[in-house]
């Protein structure tokens, strides 16, 4: 399968402290270049991807739902026979009118960013008062119109102790999948590094608790950019195993050519000096380079003995690679 992520623009109605695209947006602004694709631009990109056999298009940004041509984008993807993966902060779906845009679309899956269990935490992260209430309403509405939703939570020092409470909130709005992503120190996460990026060692107990609580609530847990050795009891939750699927992953930033995400991703990650001794070395990409550059690699302790968790991981990888 060919999957393509398209950044439709860097404009957003949130101003998250961990925003990874903020540098890209500022670079274009400094050059007086557009920070968002025009309608003609995205039509040409979608046509190209469709013509090379792409089946799955991820609409991402910035925030794609605030574009005046959002409905047109959705319609164009549907008419092109493309499955839509929608990445959004979900605020727009507090509005019933916006829900009607995607309600008839059957081939769509939503990933909605929510970063706190309360307005105080979430709005402090997004920098937008009222964003929490809108995102929660959006989550509720998306489920009410029958859409599949994964909640995407970027871990930070702002929310690390309240992550388990987010699962209660998700349970309350009928969300059954949660992706906890480690912050990538680019853009505003680079500028706010000290305030944003936690140590793996400090979140380890919380991650363990998330898996246990997810099991109790029937919510699937995923960990992104968190190496297997940080969650040794639940390595099957690490999303890197999905990257072992034999799919082609293309990635289109606003102002540069298409990149191969399967090549780029390992190149912007780093492993530790002892990783070659680890059982998971073959599957593992390590962590974001900026993390190792800042904190070193002492926390990356090679897993040397197989356990029940190892067997679960191998089964999960076998199932994924057999399906792809
Ligand atoms: S290969 Fe390295 S980073 Fe990956 S799980 Fe093993 S010790 Fe951790």
mmCIF file of C-alpha atoms and ligand atoms in Angstrom:
data_model
loop_
_atom_site.group_PDB
_atom_site.id
_atom_site.type_symbol
_atom_site.label_atom_id
_atom_site.label_comp_id
_atom_site.label_asym_id
_atom_site.label_seq_id
_atom_site.Cartn_x
_atom_site.Cartn_y
_atom_site.Cartn_z
ATOM 1 C CA UNK A 1 0.000 0.000 0.000
ATOM 2 C CA UNK A 2 1.125 3.559 -0.667
ATOM 3 C CA UNK A 3 0.258 6.034 2.104
ATOM 4 C CA UNK A 4 0.898 9.760 1.662
ATOM 5 C CA UNK A 5 0.933 12.447 4.334
ATOM 6 C CA UNK A 6 0.200 15.887 2.900
ATOM 7 C CA UNK A 7 0.819 19.017 4.917
ATOM 8 C CA UNK A 8 -1.918 21.285 3.586
ATOM 9 C CA UNK A 9 -0.506 24.271 5.430
ATOM 10 C CA UNK A 10 1.057 25.467 8.644
ATOM 11 C CA UNK A 11 -1.766 27.782 9.711
ATOM 12 C CA UNK A 12 -3.424 26.584 12.909
ATOM 13 C CA UNK A 13 -6.006 27.748 15.420
ATOM 14 C CA UNK A 14 -3.893 26.312 18.273
ATOM 15 C CA UNK A 15 -0.410 27.518 19.236
ATOM 16 C CA UNK A 16 0.918 24.414 20.966
ATOM 17 C CA UNK A 17 4.071 24.685 23.046
ATOM 18 C CA UNK A 18 5.323 21.482 21.379
ATOM 19 C CA UNK A 19 4.458 22.446 17.759
ATOM 20 C CA UNK A 20 7.005 20.759 15.457
ATOM 21 C CA UNK A 21 6.143 22.758 12.315
ATOM 22 C CA UNK A 22 6.564 26.220 13.830
ATOM 23 C CA UNK A 23 10.098 26.609 12.392
ATOM 24 C CA UNK A 24 8.893 25.635 8.904
ATOM 25 C CA UNK A 25 6.066 28.165 9.143
ATOM 26 C CA UNK A 26 8.358 30.962 10.341
ATOM 27 C CA UNK A 27 10.932 30.180 7.614
ATOM 28 C CA UNK A 28 8.262 30.645 4.921
ATOM 29 C CA UNK A 29 6.906 33.790 6.598
ATOM 30 C CA UNK A 30 10.411 35.275 6.717
ATOM 31 C CA UNK A 31 10.694 34.734 2.958
ATOM 32 C CA UNK A 32 7.196 36.153 2.356
ATOM 33 C CA UNK A 33 6.174 32.789 0.900
ATOM 34 C CA UNK A 34 2.748 31.199 1.406
ATOM 35 C CA UNK A 35 2.541 28.954 4.460
ATOM 36 C CA UNK A 36 -0.428 27.006 3.070
ATOM 37 C CA UNK A 37 -1.058 25.102 -0.147
ATOM 38 C CA UNK A 38 -3.412 26.732 -2.605
ATOM 39 C CA UNK A 39 -6.351 24.775 -4.002
ATOM 40 C CA UNK A 40 -4.510 24.223 -7.291
ATOM 41 C CA UNK A 41 -1.438 22.976 -5.383
ATOM 42 C CA UNK A 42 -3.207 20.273 -3.403
ATOM 43 C CA UNK A 43 -5.281 19.154 -6.381
ATOM 44 C CA UNK A 44 -2.079 18.588 -8.384
ATOM 45 C CA UNK A 45 -0.443 16.739 -5.472
ATOM 46 C CA UNK A 46 -3.476 14.501 -4.947
ATOM 47 C CA UNK A 47 -3.656 13.773 -8.682
ATOM 48 C CA UNK A 48 0.013 12.780 -8.711
ATOM 49 C CA UNK A 49 -0.326 10.513 -5.695
ATOM 50 C CA UNK A 50 -3.490 8.912 -7.039
ATOM 51 C CA UNK A 51 -1.753 8.292 -10.370
ATOM 52 C CA UNK A 52 1.167 6.490 -8.700
ATOM 53 C CA UNK A 53 -1.280 4.192 -6.939
ATOM 54 C CA UNK A 54 -1.685 5.821 -3.527
ATOM 55 C CA UNK A 55 -4.680 4.519 -1.587
ATOM 56 C CA UNK A 56 -4.398 6.331 1.748
ATOM 57 C CA UNK A 57 -4.003 10.097 2.118
ATOM 58 C CA UNK A 58 -3.338 11.717 5.473
ATOM 59 C CA UNK A 59 -4.668 15.281 5.637
ATOM 60 C CA UNK A 60 -2.469 17.161 8.045
ATOM 61 C CA UNK A 61 -0.992 20.596 8.765
ATOM 62 C CA UNK A 62 -1.173 22.921 10.723
ATOM 63 C CA UNK A 63 -4.915 22.503 11.004
ATOM 64 C CA UNK A 64 -6.562 21.423 7.784
ATOM 65 C CA UNK A 65 -10.161 21.803 9.020
ATOM 66 C CA UNK A 66 -9.904 25.609 9.292
ATOM 67 C CA UNK A 67 -9.243 25.949 5.561
ATOM 68 C CA UNK A 68 -12.157 27.449 3.638
ATOM 69 C CA UNK A 69 -11.736 24.656 1.058
ATOM 70 C CA UNK A 70 -11.757 21.784 3.587
ATOM 71 C CA UNK A 71 -15.043 20.374 2.277
ATOM 72 C CA UNK A 72 -13.635 20.535 -1.247
ATOM 73 C CA UNK A 73 -10.529 18.596 -0.159
ATOM 74 C CA UNK A 74 -12.662 15.865 1.401
ATOM 75 C CA UNK A 75 -14.866 15.682 -1.675
ATOM 76 C CA UNK A 76 -11.867 15.536 -4.032
ATOM 77 C CA UNK A 77 -10.272 12.686 -2.053
ATOM 78 C CA UNK A 78 -13.559 10.745 -2.107
ATOM 79 C CA UNK A 79 -14.026 11.227 -5.855
ATOM 80 C CA UNK A 80 -10.395 10.132 -6.370
ATOM 81 C CA UNK A 81 -11.114 6.890 -4.514
ATOM 82 C CA UNK A 82 -8.695 7.741 -1.696
ATOM 83 C CA UNK A 83 -9.093 6.657 1.925
ATOM 84 C CA UNK A 84 -8.733 9.703 4.199
ATOM 85 C CA UNK A 85 -6.724 9.773 7.400
ATOM 86 C CA UNK A 86 -7.667 13.082 9.020
ATOM 87 C CA UNK A 87 -5.269 14.582 11.560
ATOM 88 C CA UNK A 88 -6.881 17.455 13.430
ATOM 89 C CA UNK A 89 -7.193 19.143 16.783
ATOM 90 C CA UNK A 90 -10.912 18.410 16.467
ATOM 91 C CA UNK A 91 -12.082 21.886 17.446
ATOM 92 C CA UNK A 92 -13.947 22.386 14.193
ATOM 93 C CA UNK A 93 -16.140 19.353 14.889
ATOM 94 C CA UNK A 94 -17.723 21.074 17.870
ATOM 95 C CA UNK A 95 -19.784 22.607 15.067
ATOM 96 C CA UNK A 96 -22.536 20.338 13.698
ATOM 97 C CA UNK A 97 -22.151 21.949 10.256
ATOM 98 C CA UNK A 98 -18.555 20.686 10.040
ATOM 99 C CA UNK A 99 -19.599 17.217 11.142
ATOM 100 C CA UNK A 100 -22.004 17.147 8.203
ATOM 101 C CA UNK A 101 -19.002 17.563 5.845
ATOM 102 C CA UNK A 102 -17.535 14.213 6.849
ATOM 103 C CA UNK A 103 -20.636 12.368 8.059
ATOM 104 C CA UNK A 104 -21.382 10.786 4.656
ATOM 105 C CA UNK A 105 -17.728 9.805 4.095
ATOM 106 C CA UNK A 106 -17.292 6.115 4.831
ATOM 107 C CA UNK A 107 -13.585 5.814 4.028
ATOM 108 C CA UNK A 108 -12.213 8.145 6.688
ATOM 109 C CA UNK A 109 -10.421 7.692 10.017
ATOM 110 C CA UNK A 110 -9.762 10.564 12.430
ATOM 111 C CA UNK A 111 -6.767 11.173 14.682
ATOM 112 C CA UNK A 112 -7.661 13.960 17.090
ATOM 113 C CA UNK A 113 -5.104 15.730 19.283
ATOM 114 C CA UNK A 114 -6.013 16.194 22.926
ATOM 115 C CA UNK A 115 -3.264 16.985 25.397
ATOM 116 C CA UNK A 116 -4.929 17.293 28.784
ATOM 117 C CA UNK A 117 -7.686 15.873 30.924
ATOM 118 C CA UNK A 118 -8.808 19.349 31.943
ATOM 119 C CA UNK A 119 -9.172 22.729 30.288
ATOM 120 C CA UNK A 120 -6.425 24.089 32.552
ATOM 121 C CA UNK A 121 -3.837 21.602 31.223
ATOM 122 C CA UNK A 122 -4.985 21.343 27.609
ATOM 123 C CA UNK A 123 -5.462 25.082 27.066
ATOM 124 C CA UNK A 124 -2.084 25.849 28.690
ATOM 125 C CA UNK A 125 -0.489 23.547 26.096
ATOM 126 C CA UNK A 126 -2.469 24.811 23.087
ATOM 127 C CA UNK A 127 -2.254 28.453 24.144
ATOM 128 C CA UNK A 128 -5.927 28.853 23.258
ATOM 129 C CA UNK A 129 -8.546 29.321 25.957
ATOM 130 C CA UNK A 130 -11.668 27.343 25.089
ATOM 131 C CA UNK A 131 -9.805 24.841 22.879
ATOM 132 C CA UNK A 132 -10.339 21.992 25.364
ATOM 133 C CA UNK A 133 -14.117 22.425 25.412
ATOM 134 C CA UNK A 134 -14.235 22.511 21.616
ATOM 135 C CA UNK A 135 -11.982 19.465 21.191
ATOM 136 C CA UNK A 136 -13.987 17.415 23.694
ATOM 137 C CA UNK A 137 -17.227 18.433 21.953
ATOM 138 C CA UNK A 138 -15.585 17.515 18.634
ATOM 139 C CA UNK A 139 -14.625 14.067 19.926
ATOM 140 C CA UNK A 140 -18.169 13.475 21.149
ATOM 141 C CA UNK A 141 -19.679 14.609 17.857
ATOM 142 C CA UNK A 142 -17.327 12.510 15.747
ATOM 143 C CA UNK A 143 -18.271 9.403 17.687
ATOM 144 C CA UNK A 144 -21.957 10.355 17.478
ATOM 145 C CA UNK A 145 -21.719 10.307 13.665
ATOM 146 C CA UNK A 146 -19.967 6.940 13.819
ATOM 147 C CA UNK A 147 -16.416 7.932 12.928
ATOM 148 C CA UNK A 148 -13.425 5.897 14.071
ATOM 149 C CA UNK A 149 -11.153 8.048 16.221
ATOM 150 C CA UNK A 150 -7.729 7.670 17.784
ATOM 151 C CA UNK A 151 -6.837 10.296 20.383
ATOM 152 C CA UNK A 152 -3.325 11.665 19.936
ATOM 153 C CA UNK A 153 -1.680 12.932 23.091
ATOM 154 C CA UNK A 154 1.719 14.609 22.907
ATOM 155 C CA UNK A 155 3.460 13.907 26.195
ATOM 156 C CA UNK A 156 5.122 16.867 27.873
ATOM 157 C CA UNK A 157 6.126 18.170 31.272
ATOM 158 C CA UNK A 158 2.783 20.011 31.240
ATOM 159 C CA UNK A 159 0.678 16.824 31.190
ATOM 160 C CA UNK A 160 2.919 13.895 32.169
ATOM 161 C CA UNK A 161 1.365 13.360 35.590
ATOM 162 C CA UNK A 162 -2.206 13.657 34.312
ATOM 163 C CA UNK A 163 -1.938 11.247 31.378
ATOM 164 C CA UNK A 164 -3.967 8.472 33.071
ATOM 165 C CA UNK A 165 -6.802 10.975 33.665
ATOM 166 C CA UNK A 166 -7.000 11.516 29.904
ATOM 167 C CA UNK A 167 -8.019 7.869 29.574
ATOM 168 C CA UNK A 168 -11.032 8.541 31.843
ATOM 169 C CA UNK A 169 -11.981 11.431 29.605
ATOM 170 C CA UNK A 170 -11.610 9.278 26.481
ATOM 171 C CA UNK A 171 -13.723 6.560 28.052
ATOM 172 C CA UNK A 172 -16.367 9.170 28.748
ATOM 173 C CA UNK A 173 -16.510 10.208 25.076
ATOM 174 C CA UNK A 174 -16.325 6.626 23.751
ATOM 175 C CA UNK A 175 -12.814 6.763 22.266
ATOM 176 C CA UNK A 176 -11.202 3.328 22.218
ATOM 177 C CA UNK A 177 -7.669 4.051 20.973
ATOM 178 C CA UNK A 178 -5.038 6.405 22.401
ATOM 179 C CA UNK A 179 -1.648 7.275 20.915
ATOM 180 C CA UNK A 180 0.818 8.794 23.396
ATOM 181 C CA UNK A 181 3.608 10.472 21.419
ATOM 182 C CA UNK A 182 6.946 11.614 22.790
ATOM 183 C CA UNK A 183 7.628 15.243 21.797
ATOM 184 C CA UNK A 184 10.029 15.815 18.927
ATOM 185 C CA UNK A 185 12.221 18.797 19.805
ATOM 186 C CA UNK A 186 11.756 20.737 16.577
ATOM 187 C CA UNK A 187 9.944 24.026 16.055
ATOM 188 C CA UNK A 188 8.436 25.343 19.272
ATOM 189 C CA UNK A 189 9.326 22.099 21.094
ATOM 190 C CA UNK A 190 12.952 22.988 20.316
ATOM 191 C CA UNK A 191 12.540 26.530 21.625
ATOM 192 C CA UNK A 192 10.596 25.342 24.703
ATOM 193 C CA UNK A 193 12.741 22.220 25.221
ATOM 194 C CA UNK A 194 13.326 22.695 28.954
ATOM 195 C CA UNK A 195 9.642 23.288 29.699
ATOM 196 C CA UNK A 196 8.323 20.620 27.326
ATOM 197 C CA UNK A 197 10.546 17.546 26.998
ATOM 198 C CA UNK A 198 10.488 15.167 29.980
ATOM 199 C CA UNK A 199 13.056 12.460 30.750
ATOM 200 C CA UNK A 200 12.044 8.928 29.813
ATOM 201 C CA UNK A 201 12.988 7.804 33.302
ATOM 202 C CA UNK A 202 10.455 10.214 34.807
ATOM 203 C CA UNK A 203 7.537 9.041 32.669
ATOM 204 C CA UNK A 204 8.280 5.297 32.818
ATOM 205 C CA UNK A 205 5.928 4.575 35.754
ATOM 206 C CA UNK A 206 3.174 6.644 34.137
ATOM 207 C CA UNK A 207 3.508 4.727 30.861
ATOM 208 C CA UNK A 208 3.169 1.451 32.742
ATOM 209 C CA UNK A 209 0.074 2.763 34.476
ATOM 210 C CA UNK A 210 -1.406 3.827 31.119
ATOM 211 C CA UNK A 211 -1.171 0.277 29.776
ATOM 212 C CA UNK A 212 -2.840 -1.139 32.890
ATOM 213 C CA UNK A 213 -5.566 1.486 32.888
ATOM 214 C CA UNK A 214 -6.116 1.146 29.147
ATOM 215 C CA UNK A 215 -6.638 -2.582 29.648
ATOM 216 C CA UNK A 216 -9.218 -1.928 32.395
ATOM 217 C CA UNK A 217 -11.117 0.600 30.284
ATOM 218 C CA UNK A 218 -10.854 -1.286 27.005
ATOM 219 C CA UNK A 219 -8.771 1.470 25.397
ATOM 220 C CA UNK A 220 -5.915 0.402 23.117
ATOM 221 C CA UNK A 221 -2.640 2.124 23.983
ATOM 222 C CA UNK A 222 0.070 3.116 21.504
ATOM 223 C CA UNK A 223 3.450 4.674 22.277
ATOM 224 C CA UNK A 224 5.145 6.722 19.570
ATOM 225 C CA UNK A 225 8.866 7.610 19.609
ATOM 226 C CA UNK A 226 9.258 5.706 22.859
ATOM 227 C CA UNK A 227 11.776 2.850 22.561
ATOM 228 C CA UNK A 228 10.892 -0.679 23.627
ATOM 229 C CA UNK A 229 13.313 -0.583 26.585
ATOM 230 C CA UNK A 230 11.328 2.276 28.159
ATOM 231 C CA UNK A 231 8.170 0.143 28.142
ATOM 232 C CA UNK A 232 9.702 -3.327 28.572
ATOM 233 C CA UNK A 233 6.442 -4.896 29.809
ATOM 234 C CA UNK A 234 4.435 -3.775 26.796
ATOM 235 C CA UNK A 235 6.688 -3.563 23.722
ATOM 236 C CA UNK A 236 3.727 -4.455 21.484
ATOM 237 C CA UNK A 237 2.353 -0.936 22.187
ATOM 238 C CA UNK A 238 5.297 0.748 20.426
ATOM 239 C CA UNK A 239 4.081 2.125 17.087
ATOM 240 C CA UNK A 240 7.392 1.481 15.342
ATOM 241 C CA UNK A 241 6.213 -2.037 14.723
ATOM 242 C CA UNK A 242 3.605 -0.615 12.318
ATOM 243 C CA UNK A 243 6.462 0.823 10.281
ATOM 244 C CA UNK A 244 7.574 -2.742 9.580
ATOM 245 C CA UNK A 245 4.517 -3.148 7.347
ATOM 246 C CA UNK A 246 5.546 -3.353 3.741
ATOM 247 C CA UNK A 247 3.893 -0.065 2.822
ATOM 248 C CA UNK A 248 5.387 2.939 1.074
ATOM 249 C CA UNK A 249 5.060 6.087 3.209
ATOM 250 C CA UNK A 250 5.400 9.359 1.352
ATOM 251 C CA UNK A 251 5.444 12.720 3.050
ATOM 252 C CA UNK A 252 4.855 16.130 1.439
ATOM 253 C CA UNK A 253 5.841 19.269 3.379
ATOM 254 C CA UNK A 254 4.268 22.538 2.200
ATOM 255 C CA UNK A 255 7.293 23.924 0.390
ATOM 256 C CA UNK A 256 9.542 21.023 -0.513
ATOM 257 C CA UNK A 257 9.388 17.921 -2.631
ATOM 258 C CA UNK A 258 7.923 14.601 -1.552
ATOM 259 C CA UNK A 259 10.049 12.665 0.931
ATOM 260 C CA UNK A 260 10.126 8.950 1.732
ATOM 261 C CA UNK A 261 9.136 8.808 5.407
ATOM 262 C CA UNK A 262 10.546 5.280 5.777
ATOM 263 C CA UNK A 263 13.973 6.717 4.880
ATOM 264 C CA UNK A 264 13.679 10.027 6.710
ATOM 265 C CA UNK A 265 12.371 8.661 10.012
ATOM 266 C CA UNK A 266 15.325 6.389 10.968
ATOM 267 C CA UNK A 267 17.732 9.134 9.849
ATOM 268 C CA UNK A 268 16.342 11.608 12.407
ATOM 269 C CA UNK A 269 16.490 9.112 15.269
ATOM 270 C CA UNK A 270 19.397 7.870 17.349
ATOM 271 C CA UNK A 271 20.150 4.733 19.300
ATOM 272 C CA UNK A 272 22.508 4.220 22.219
ATOM 273 C CA UNK A 273 26.023 2.833 22.236
ATOM 274 C CA UNK A 274 24.823 -0.480 23.745
ATOM 275 C CA UNK A 275 21.806 -0.959 21.477
ATOM 276 C CA UNK A 276 23.584 -3.600 19.415
ATOM 277 C CA UNK A 277 23.253 -5.872 22.471
ATOM 278 C CA UNK A 278 19.483 -5.499 22.585
ATOM 279 C CA UNK A 279 16.965 -8.160 21.606
ATOM 280 C CA UNK A 280 14.821 -5.487 19.974
ATOM 281 C CA UNK A 281 17.683 -3.946 17.997
ATOM 282 C CA UNK A 282 16.280 -5.188 14.689
ATOM 283 C CA UNK A 283 12.877 -3.516 15.160
ATOM 284 C CA UNK A 284 13.966 -0.458 17.101
ATOM 285 C CA UNK A 285 14.839 2.961 15.707
ATOM 286 C CA UNK A 286 15.845 4.442 19.080
ATOM 287 C CA UNK A 287 14.557 7.900 19.993
ATOM 288 C CA UNK A 288 14.507 11.370 18.453
ATOM 289 C CA UNK A 289 18.132 12.467 17.890
ATOM 290 C CA UNK A 290 17.604 15.699 19.805
ATOM 291 C CA UNK A 291 16.747 13.693 22.931
ATOM 292 C CA UNK A 292 20.018 11.719 22.873
ATOM 293 C CA UNK A 293 21.966 14.868 21.994
ATOM 294 C CA UNK A 294 20.518 16.626 25.032
ATOM 295 C CA UNK A 295 20.223 13.895 27.666
ATOM 296 C CA UNK A 296 22.620 11.188 26.459
ATOM 297 C CA UNK A 297 21.809 7.493 26.020
ATOM 298 C CA UNK A 298 22.119 6.135 29.593
ATOM 299 C CA UNK A 299 18.390 5.443 29.837
ATOM 300 C CA UNK A 300 18.477 3.104 26.818
ATOM 301 C CA UNK A 301 19.178 -0.172 28.565
ATOM 302 C CA UNK A 302 19.400 -3.131 26.178
ATOM 303 C CA UNK A 303 16.794 -5.832 26.713
ATOM 304 C CA UNK A 304 18.851 -9.026 26.899
ATOM 305 C CA UNK A 305 16.409 -11.689 28.007
ATOM 306 C CA UNK A 306 13.262 -12.793 26.238
ATOM 307 C CA UNK A 307 10.074 -12.643 28.283
ATOM 308 C CA UNK A 308 6.355 -13.105 27.732
ATOM 309 C CA UNK A 309 6.367 -9.503 26.520
ATOM 310 C CA UNK A 310 8.953 -10.390 23.874
ATOM 311 C CA UNK A 311 6.742 -13.194 22.615
ATOM 312 C CA UNK A 312 3.765 -10.815 22.428
ATOM 313 C CA UNK A 313 5.879 -8.389 20.412
ATOM 314 C CA UNK A 314 7.053 -11.046 17.994
ATOM 315 C CA UNK A 315 3.439 -12.237 17.501
ATOM 316 C CA UNK A 316 2.297 -8.670 16.854
ATOM 317 C CA UNK A 317 5.091 -8.106 14.313
ATOM 318 C CA UNK A 318 4.351 -11.429 12.610
ATOM 319 C CA UNK A 319 0.657 -10.554 12.317
ATOM 320 C CA UNK A 320 1.417 -7.115 10.894
ATOM 321 C CA UNK A 321 3.978 -8.251 8.358
ATOM 322 C CA UNK A 322 1.735 -11.142 7.271
ATOM 323 C CA UNK A 323 -1.177 -8.711 6.629
ATOM 324 C CA UNK A 324 0.857 -6.195 4.664
HETATM 325 S S1 LIG B 1 17.650 -1.083 20.702
HETATM 326 FE FE1 LIG B 1 18.320 0.480 22.184
HETATM 327 S S2 LIG B 1 16.736 2.032 22.228
HETATM 328 FE FE2 LIG B 1 15.909 0.207 21.254
HETATM 329 S S3 LIG B 1 14.904 -0.894 22.894
HETATM 330 FE FE3 LIG B 1 16.945 -1.703 22.737
HETATM 331 S S4 LIG B 1 18.169 -0.498 24.179
HETATM 332 FE FE4 LIG B 1 16.253 0.593 23.848
#
